[in-house]
Amino acid sequence: MSLKFENYNPAEDKLFQIMDNMGVIINPSEMPDISDALAVKAYKDMLFSRIADAMAVSFQRQGRMYTYPSNYGQEAIAVAAGMAMREEDWMVPAFRELAAWLAKGATLKEIFLYYMGNEEGSAFKNAKHLLPFSVPISSQFPHAVGIGYAINQHKKDEVVFAFVGDGGTSEGDFSEALNFAAVWKVPVVFIVQNNQYAISVPIRKQTKSKNIAVKAMAFGMPGIKVDGNDIFAMYAALKHAADYARTKNGPVLIEGFTYRRGAHTTSDDPTKYRTKEEEQEWDAKDPLKRLKFYLDSKGLWTEDEEKLTEQYKQEVERQFEEAEKTPPHTLDDVFKYTHYEMPDELRRQKVEYEKFLQWKEGRK
């Protein structure tokens, strides 16, 4: 692999690709060192993520879980990140990186608990260096820079992978974080999942820049726009960026150019603001289809996909049912641990809420 950031100048709106929509390798000199077994595993991970995501949406529609942000169509970025991250690396997520959370060691049960409003869902007991999800937009980026600063201070061999959506790049936290990341030369890989909509606002109404990667130039760091549905290109870019950051060169900004095929969240209706034609165009660029074409052309896929899909569904169902059986936190947990001694105002709120619960119980 000979990837050089300067060969894909974002000021010229160059897009880094390795594989086309039909799974044909069109840029062989940049093909990452990836075994056949790992390519098959990448497809399985994307398939599992897609199934879990679709079932999560279904669980929410059944009223068994709260609002959920679909990952549909963006699986390649998260799986590639999972492949590039080492155990000791840090992951600072937004809220749409399901496969990367799983790769870092989170369980589906924990993720479901989070979307059920249970604090246990943010604990990630067996995931090393994984921060909780960040629903506030871009507020996690300064945290990522702080971790990177500490890594440098302690002279550790670690990299921070920080995620945000394209809408997050319009926030002040994004600019402040990138500025100090470059000034302090911290080992952070900023990953923007540009799915082209911030809820219902298209990217053309968010920025006049040619793309998002070009913003890196203003802060004095490398930036690259990558086909976010091409898992080989995403893995190559992330691996190269991590190596660059790990060797004390400073941060990198990667724009994963993708498309959110589902809704922003289960509270949203994308038919109100985008067209069928646009959705069909991106169906042809689907990351799973492209990798499957590649595996089939190489004779690498020998699994019974229908059987595998059924196994995955059963595993998702099992972990969801475990999450549902987890006891909720008590009311005391909500009020007791914010202050050393509970202030009078909180005591008043607790009494008021207890009265509400008694009233609610009496209506049954």
GROMACS .gro file of C-alpha atoms in nm:
model
  364
    1MET     CA    1   0.000   0.000   0.000
    2SER     CA    2   0.145   0.335  -0.102
    3LEU     CA    3  -0.128   0.572   0.010
    4LYS     CA    4  -0.014   0.932   0.034
    5PHE     CA    5  -0.260   1.194   0.152
    6GLU     CA    6  -0.118   1.449  -0.092
    7ASN     CA    7  -0.219   1.228  -0.387
    8TYR     CA    8  -0.585   1.282  -0.299
    9ASN     CA    9  -0.597   1.657  -0.252
   10PRO     CA   10  -0.942   1.743  -0.112
   11ALA     CA   11  -0.909   2.096  -0.256
   12GLU     CA   12  -0.947   1.925  -0.596
   13ASP     CA   13  -1.240   1.722  -0.460
   14LYS     CA   14  -1.055   1.397  -0.526
   15LEU     CA   15  -1.227   1.084  -0.395
   16PHE     CA   16  -1.014   0.792  -0.275
   17GLN     CA   17  -1.156   0.462  -0.406
   18ILE     CA   18  -1.020   0.112  -0.450
   19MET     CA   19  -1.329  -0.091  -0.546
   20ASP     CA   20  -1.613   0.008  -0.781
   21ASN     CA   21  -1.983  -0.061  -0.741
   22MET     CA   22  -1.947  -0.407  -0.898
   23GLY     CA   23  -1.668  -0.518  -0.664
   24VAL     CA   24  -1.392  -0.469  -0.921
   25ILE     CA   25  -1.057  -0.343  -0.789
   26ILE     CA   26  -0.993  -0.023  -0.984
   27ASN     CA   27  -0.697   0.105  -0.782
   28PRO     CA   28  -0.481  -0.204  -0.717
   29SER     CA   29  -0.171  -0.010  -0.608
   30GLU     CA   30  -0.363   0.116  -0.302
   31MET     CA   31  -0.516  -0.220  -0.210
   32PRO     CA   32  -0.444  -0.276   0.163
   33ASP     CA   33  -0.273  -0.588   0.292
   34ILE     CA   34  -0.586  -0.784   0.375
   35SER     CA   35  -0.616  -1.164   0.377
   36ASP     CA   36  -0.901  -1.350   0.210
   37ALA     CA   37  -1.020  -1.463   0.553
   38LEU     CA   38  -1.031  -1.103   0.678
   39ALA     CA   39  -1.224  -0.992   0.369
   40VAL     CA   40  -1.483  -1.264   0.440
   41LYS     CA   41  -1.497  -1.161   0.807
   42ALA     CA   42  -1.552  -0.798   0.704
   43TYR     CA   43  -1.857  -0.903   0.502
   44LYS     CA   44  -1.992  -1.113   0.790
   45ASP     CA   45  -1.945  -0.820   1.031
   46MET     CA   46  -2.128  -0.586   0.796
   47LEU     CA   47  -2.409  -0.840   0.753
   48PHE     CA   48  -2.443  -0.889   1.129
   49SER     CA   49  -2.447  -0.513   1.182
   50ARG     CA   50  -2.716  -0.464   0.917
   51ILE     CA   51  -2.936  -0.736   1.063
   52ALA     CA   52  -2.894  -0.607   1.419
   53ASP     CA   53  -2.969  -0.254   1.300
   54ALA     CA   54  -3.288  -0.357   1.117
   55MET     CA   55  -3.406  -0.554   1.419
   56ALA     CA   56  -3.331  -0.259   1.650
   57VAL     CA   57  -3.558  -0.041   1.436
   58SER     CA   58  -3.825  -0.312   1.456
   59PHE     CA   59  -3.790  -0.339   1.836
   60GLN     CA   60  -3.836   0.037   1.862
   61ARG     CA   61  -4.145   0.024   1.641
   62GLN     CA   62  -4.287  -0.243   1.874
   63GLY     CA   63  -4.247  -0.002   2.166
   64ARG     CA   64  -3.979  -0.217   2.331
   65MET     CA   65  -3.699   0.042   2.297
   66TYR     CA   66  -3.669   0.420   2.277
   67THR     CA   67  -3.562   0.629   1.978
   68TYR     CA   68  -3.288   0.464   1.772
   69PRO     CA   69  -3.058   0.602   1.495
   70SER     CA   70  -3.032   0.359   1.204
   71ASN     CA   71  -2.688   0.263   1.064
   72TYR     CA   72  -2.838   0.130   0.736
   73GLY     CA   73  -2.599   0.194   0.446
   74GLN     CA   74  -2.302   0.311   0.656
   75GLU     CA   75  -2.171  -0.028   0.771
   76ALA     CA   76  -1.841  -0.014   0.578
   77ILE     CA   77  -1.704   0.283   0.772
   78ALA     CA   78  -1.770   0.125   1.112
   79VAL     CA   79  -1.639  -0.220   1.015
   80ALA     CA   80  -1.325  -0.071   0.861
   81ALA     CA   81  -1.266   0.132   1.178
   82GLY     CA   82  -1.303  -0.184   1.384
   83MET     CA   83  -1.037  -0.348   1.167
   84ALA     CA   84  -0.797  -0.054   1.203
   85MET     CA   85  -0.831  -0.001   1.579
   86ARG     CA   86  -0.598  -0.178   1.820
   87GLU     CA   87  -0.713  -0.287   2.164
   88GLU     CA   88  -0.520  -0.006   2.334
   89ASP     CA   89  -0.660   0.261   2.100
   90TRP     CA   90  -0.944   0.484   2.211
   91MET     CA   91  -1.283   0.512   2.047
   92VAL     CA   92  -1.480   0.833   2.097
   93PRO     CA   93  -1.811   0.764   1.922
   94ALA     CA   94  -2.106   0.970   1.810
   95PHE     CA   95  -2.416   0.748   1.782
   96ARG     CA   96  -2.405   0.571   1.444
   97GLU     CA   97  -2.109   0.330   1.459
   98LEU     CA   98  -2.273   0.003   1.564
   99ALA     CA   99  -2.018  -0.233   1.405
  100ALA     CA  100  -1.724  -0.036   1.549
  101TRP     CA  101  -1.871  -0.054   1.902
  102LEU     CA  102  -1.902  -0.431   1.866
  103ALA     CA  103  -1.547  -0.459   1.732
  104LYS     CA  104  -1.419  -0.260   2.031
  105GLY     CA  105  -1.580  -0.507   2.270
  106ALA     CA  106  -1.927  -0.367   2.348
  107THR     CA  107  -2.209  -0.621   2.344
  108LEU     CA  108  -2.540  -0.586   2.166
  109LYS     CA  109  -2.708  -0.629   2.504
  110GLU     CA  110  -2.527  -0.322   2.638
  111ILE     CA  111  -2.618  -0.124   2.327
  112PHE     CA  112  -2.983  -0.222   2.358
  113LEU     CA  113  -2.977  -0.130   2.729
  114TYR     CA  114  -2.852   0.216   2.636
  115TYR     CA  115  -3.146   0.265   2.402
  116MET     CA  116  -3.379   0.138   2.674
  117GLY     CA  117  -3.258   0.420   2.898
  118ASN     CA  118  -3.065   0.193   3.135
  119GLU     CA  119  -2.734   0.331   3.270
  120GLU     CA  120  -2.578  -0.015   3.240
  121GLY     CA  121  -2.582   0.044   2.865
  122SER     CA  122  -2.303   0.301   2.892
  123ALA     CA  123  -2.070   0.085   3.101
  124PHE     CA  124  -1.922  -0.137   2.824
  125LYS     CA  125  -1.766  -0.371   3.081
  126ASN     CA  126  -1.538  -0.563   2.842
  127ALA     CA  127  -1.456  -0.285   2.596
  128LYS     CA  128  -1.123  -0.119   2.662
  129HIS     CA  129  -1.100   0.257   2.600
  130LEU     CA  130  -1.452   0.300   2.460
  131LEU     CA  131  -1.634   0.619   2.564
  132PRO     CA  132  -2.016   0.636   2.595
  133PHE     CA  133  -2.225   0.744   2.295
  134SER     CA  134  -2.253   1.117   2.236
  135VAL     CA  135  -2.594   1.235   2.123
  136PRO     CA  136  -2.503   1.608   2.156
  137ILE     CA  137  -2.352   1.701   1.821
  138SER     CA  138  -1.972   1.724   1.807
  139SER     CA  139  -1.931   1.776   2.182
  140GLN     CA  140  -1.723   1.456   2.193
  141PHE     CA  141  -1.446   1.599   1.972
  142PRO     CA  142  -1.284   1.816   2.245
  143HIS     CA  143  -1.284   1.504   2.466
  144ALA     CA  144  -1.097   1.315   2.195
  145VAL     CA  145  -0.835   1.590   2.177
  146GLY     CA  146  -0.798   1.585   2.555
  147ILE     CA  147  -0.734   1.211   2.546
  148GLY     CA  148  -0.484   1.261   2.266
  149TYR     CA  149  -0.306   1.528   2.471
  150ALA     CA  150  -0.283   1.288   2.766
  151ILE     CA  151  -0.146   1.014   2.538
  152ASN     CA  152   0.134   1.246   2.432
  153GLN     CA  153   0.202   1.356   2.790
  154HIS     CA  154   0.231   0.994   2.905
  155LYS     CA  155   0.423   0.892   2.591
  156LYS     CA  156   0.186   0.606   2.513
  157ASP     CA  157   0.155   0.415   2.187
  158GLU     CA  158  -0.217   0.484   2.142
  159VAL     CA  159  -0.443   0.654   1.888
  160VAL     CA  160  -0.789   0.808   1.932
  161PHE     CA  161  -1.058   0.732   1.672
  162ALA     CA  162  -1.323   1.005   1.702
  163PHE     CA  163  -1.651   1.000   1.504
  164VAL     CA  164  -1.900   1.264   1.403
  165GLY     CA  165  -2.164   1.312   1.133
  166ASP     CA  166  -2.153   1.580   0.864
  167GLY     CA  167  -2.389   1.798   1.070
  168GLY     CA  168  -2.134   1.801   1.352
  169THR     CA  169  -1.881   1.981   1.130
  170SER     CA  170  -2.102   2.292   1.145
  171GLU     CA  171  -2.058   2.313   1.523
  172GLY     CA  172  -1.802   2.521   1.710
  173ASP     CA  173  -1.672   2.218   1.899
  174PHE     CA  174  -1.557   2.068   1.567
  175SER     CA  175  -1.342   2.371   1.480
  176GLU     CA  176  -1.206   2.415   1.831
  177ALA     CA  177  -1.110   2.049   1.855
  178LEU     CA  178  -0.935   2.036   1.518
  179ASN     CA  179  -0.750   2.359   1.589
  180PHE     CA  180  -0.599   2.241   1.916
  181ALA     CA  181  -0.543   1.888   1.785
  182ALA     CA  182  -0.316   2.031   1.516
  183VAL     CA  183  -0.147   2.281   1.747
  184TRP     CA  184  -0.073   2.014   2.007
  185LYS     CA  185   0.002   1.748   1.743
  186VAL     CA  186  -0.217   1.491   1.915
  187PRO     CA  187  -0.270   1.137   1.780
  188VAL     CA  188  -0.637   1.167   1.682
  189VAL     CA  189  -0.804   1.034   1.367
  190PHE     CA  190  -1.117   1.244   1.312
  191ILE     CA  191  -1.373   1.046   1.112
  192VAL     CA  192  -1.666   1.233   0.960
  193GLN     CA  193  -1.945   1.010   0.841
  194ASN     CA  194  -2.081   1.233   0.568
  195ASN     CA  195  -2.417   1.069   0.503
  196GLN     CA  196  -2.525   1.393   0.336
  197TYR     CA  197  -2.805   1.484   0.575
  198ALA     CA  198  -2.801   1.638   0.920
  199ILE     CA  199  -3.145   1.508   1.020
  200SER     CA  200  -3.330   1.661   0.720
  201VAL     CA  201  -3.079   1.932   0.623
  202PRO     CA  202  -2.879   1.843   0.308
  203ILE     CA  203  -2.504   1.901   0.305
  204ARG     CA  204  -2.538   2.186   0.050
  205LYS     CA  205  -2.720   2.390   0.315
  206GLN     CA  206  -2.452   2.323   0.578
  207THR     CA  207  -2.134   2.432   0.405
  208LYS     CA  208  -2.004   2.612   0.097
  209SER     CA  209  -1.682   2.407   0.108
  210LYS     CA  210  -1.619   2.164  -0.180
  211ASN     CA  211  -1.624   1.884   0.072
  212ILE     CA  212  -1.556   1.828   0.441
  213ALA     CA  213  -1.204   1.687   0.410
  214VAL     CA  214  -1.080   2.018   0.270
  215LYS     CA  215  -1.148   2.180   0.609
  216ALA     CA  216  -0.839   1.994   0.736
  217MET     CA  217  -0.616   2.228   0.535
  218ALA     CA  218  -0.731   2.532   0.734
  219PHE     CA  219  -0.620   2.366   1.057
  220GLY     CA  220  -0.287   2.239   0.922
  221MET     CA  221  -0.345   1.865   0.912
  222PRO     CA  222  -0.384   1.606   0.635
  223GLY     CA  223  -0.736   1.543   0.510
  224ILE     CA  224  -0.876   1.293   0.265
  225LYS     CA  225  -1.220   1.227   0.113
  226VAL     CA  226  -1.283   0.855   0.094
  227ASP     CA  227  -1.561   0.648  -0.064
  228GLY     CA  228  -1.730   0.548   0.261
  229ASN     CA  229  -1.909   0.253   0.098
  230ASP     CA  230  -1.580   0.102  -0.024
  231ILE     CA  231  -1.452  -0.098   0.271
  232PHE     CA  232  -1.105  -0.148   0.122
  233ALA     CA  233  -1.059   0.227   0.071
  234MET     CA  234  -1.190   0.308   0.417
  235TYR     CA  235  -0.964   0.048   0.580
  236ALA     CA  236  -0.659   0.169   0.384
  237ALA     CA  237  -0.724   0.532   0.479
  238LEU     CA  238  -0.792   0.457   0.845
  239LYS     CA  239  -0.489   0.227   0.878
  240HIS     CA  240  -0.262   0.483   0.715
  241ALA     CA  241  -0.403   0.765   0.927
  242ALA     CA  242  -0.361   0.562   1.247
  243ASP     CA  243   0.001   0.478   1.158
  244TYR     CA  244   0.063   0.845   1.080
  245ALA     CA  245  -0.085   0.958   1.412
  246ARG     CA  246   0.082   0.679   1.611
  247THR     CA  247   0.425   0.788   1.489
  248LYS     CA  248   0.373   1.134   1.644
  249ASN     CA  249   0.292   1.320   1.322
  250GLY     CA  250  -0.033   1.459   1.460
  251PRO     CA  251  -0.403   1.435   1.367
  252VAL     CA  252  -0.576   1.342   1.041
  253LEU     CA  253  -0.926   1.421   0.913
  254ILE     CA  254  -1.104   1.152   0.710
  255GLU     CA  255  -1.433   1.221   0.535
  256GLY     CA  256  -1.619   0.899   0.471
  257PHE     CA  257  -1.852   0.992   0.183
  258THR     CA  258  -2.158   0.772   0.230
  259TYR     CA  259  -2.536   0.777   0.240
  260ARG     CA  260  -2.779   0.720   0.524
  261ARG     CA  261  -3.032   0.484   0.366
  262GLY     CA  262  -3.251   0.472   0.675
  263ALA     CA  263  -3.407   0.754   0.870
  264HIS     CA  264  -3.202   0.987   1.090
  265THR     CA  265  -3.374   0.822   1.385
  266THR     CA  266  -3.697   0.633   1.436
  267SER     CA  267  -3.857   0.974   1.504
  268ASP     CA  268  -3.790   1.091   1.150
  269ASP     CA  269  -3.948   1.036   0.803
  270PRO     CA  270  -3.691   1.075   0.520
  271THR     CA  271  -3.962   1.054   0.249
  272LYS     CA  272  -4.042   1.415   0.342
  273TYR     CA  273  -3.708   1.551   0.224
  274ARG     CA  274  -3.540   1.315  -0.026
  275THR     CA  275  -3.637   1.143  -0.349
  276LYS     CA  276  -3.681   0.782  -0.457
  277GLU     CA  277  -3.436   0.844  -0.742
  278GLU     CA  278  -3.166   0.946  -0.495
  279GLU     CA  279  -3.226   0.639  -0.281
  280GLN     CA  280  -3.209   0.412  -0.589
  281GLU     CA  281  -2.880   0.571  -0.696
  282TRP     CA  282  -2.726   0.485  -0.360
  283ASP     CA  283  -2.871   0.137  -0.359
  284ALA     CA  284  -2.628   0.062  -0.644
  285LYS     CA  285  -2.339   0.180  -0.421
  286ASP     CA  286  -2.441  -0.033  -0.123
  287PRO     CA  287  -2.132  -0.144   0.074
  288LEU     CA  288  -2.250  -0.501   0.133
  289LYS     CA  289  -2.337  -0.560  -0.232
  290ARG     CA  290  -1.999  -0.433  -0.345
  291LEU     CA  291  -1.798  -0.652  -0.111
  292LYS     CA  292  -2.018  -0.953  -0.191
  293PHE     CA  293  -1.953  -0.900  -0.565
  294TYR     CA  294  -1.580  -0.899  -0.486
  295LEU     CA  295  -1.595  -1.215  -0.274
  296ASP     CA  296  -1.802  -1.398  -0.535
  297SER     CA  297  -1.567  -1.299  -0.816
  298LYS     CA  298  -1.273  -1.442  -0.619
  299GLY     CA  299  -1.462  -1.756  -0.517
  300LEU     CA  300  -1.417  -1.665  -0.151
  301TRP     CA  301  -1.782  -1.684  -0.037
  302THR     CA  302  -1.887  -2.039   0.044
  303GLU     CA  303  -2.138  -1.976   0.324
  304ASP     CA  304  -2.512  -2.042   0.311
  305GLU     CA  305  -2.617  -1.677   0.359
  306GLU     CA  306  -2.978  -1.764   0.437
  307LYS     CA  307  -2.870  -1.996   0.717
  308LEU     CA  308  -2.616  -1.742   0.845
  309THR     CA  309  -2.880  -1.469   0.846
  310GLU     CA  310  -3.111  -1.686   1.057
  311GLN     CA  311  -2.827  -1.755   1.305
  312TYR     CA  312  -2.755  -1.383   1.332
  313LYS     CA  313  -3.122  -1.302   1.389
  314GLN     CA  314  -3.142  -1.557   1.670
  315GLU     CA  315  -2.831  -1.408   1.834
  316VAL     CA  316  -2.971  -1.054   1.813
  317GLU     CA  317  -3.304  -1.174   1.958
  318ARG     CA  318  -3.124  -1.353   2.242
  319GLN     CA  319  -2.925  -1.046   2.344
  320PHE     CA  320  -3.230  -0.820   2.316
  321GLU     CA  321  -3.432  -1.048   2.544
  322GLU     CA  322  -3.144  -1.046   2.796
  323ALA     CA  323  -3.152  -0.667   2.789
  324GLU     CA  324  -3.528  -0.666   2.844
  325LYS     CA  325  -3.490  -0.892   3.148
  326THR     CA  326  -3.234  -0.661   3.310
  327PRO     CA  327  -3.392  -0.488   3.613
  328PRO     CA  328  -3.431  -0.111   3.579
  329HIS     CA  329  -3.246   0.127   3.807
  330THR     CA  330  -3.426   0.250   4.114
  331LEU     CA  331  -3.556   0.602   4.156
  332ASP     CA  332  -3.289   0.663   4.419
  333ASP     CA  333  -3.017   0.600   4.160
  334VAL     CA  334  -3.147   0.895   3.958
  335PHE     CA  335  -3.120   1.141   4.249
  336LYS     CA  336  -2.859   1.012   4.491
  337TYR     CA  337  -2.533   1.023   4.299
  338THR     CA  338  -2.524   1.371   4.146
  339HIS     CA  339  -2.418   1.552   4.466
  340TYR     CA  340  -2.240   1.438   4.783
  341GLU     CA  341  -2.535   1.570   4.980
  342MET     CA  342  -2.867   1.602   4.798
  343PRO     CA  343  -2.970   1.971   4.772
  344ASP     CA  344  -3.317   2.079   4.885
  345GLU     CA  345  -3.430   2.138   4.526
  346LEU     CA  346  -3.348   1.780   4.430
  347ARG     CA  347  -3.525   1.653   4.742
  348ARG     CA  348  -3.833   1.849   4.636
  349GLN     CA  349  -3.816   1.706   4.283
  350LYS     CA  350  -3.777   1.352   4.417
  351VAL     CA  351  -4.086   1.387   4.640
  352GLU     CA  352  -4.282   1.534   4.350
  353TYR     CA  353  -4.182   1.251   4.118
  354GLU     CA  354  -4.270   0.988   4.381
  355LYS     CA  355  -4.617   1.142   4.400
  356PHE     CA  356  -4.643   1.125   4.020
  357LEU     CA  357  -4.548   0.757   4.020
  358GLN     CA  358  -4.806   0.683   4.291
  359TRP     CA  359  -5.070   0.864   4.083
  360LYS     CA  360  -4.964   0.674   3.770
  361GLU     CA  361  -4.981   0.342   3.955
  362GLY     CA  362  -5.328   0.427   4.085
  363ARG     CA  363  -5.461   0.470   3.729
  364LYS     CA  364  -5.388   0.106   3.637
   0.00000   0.00000   0.00000
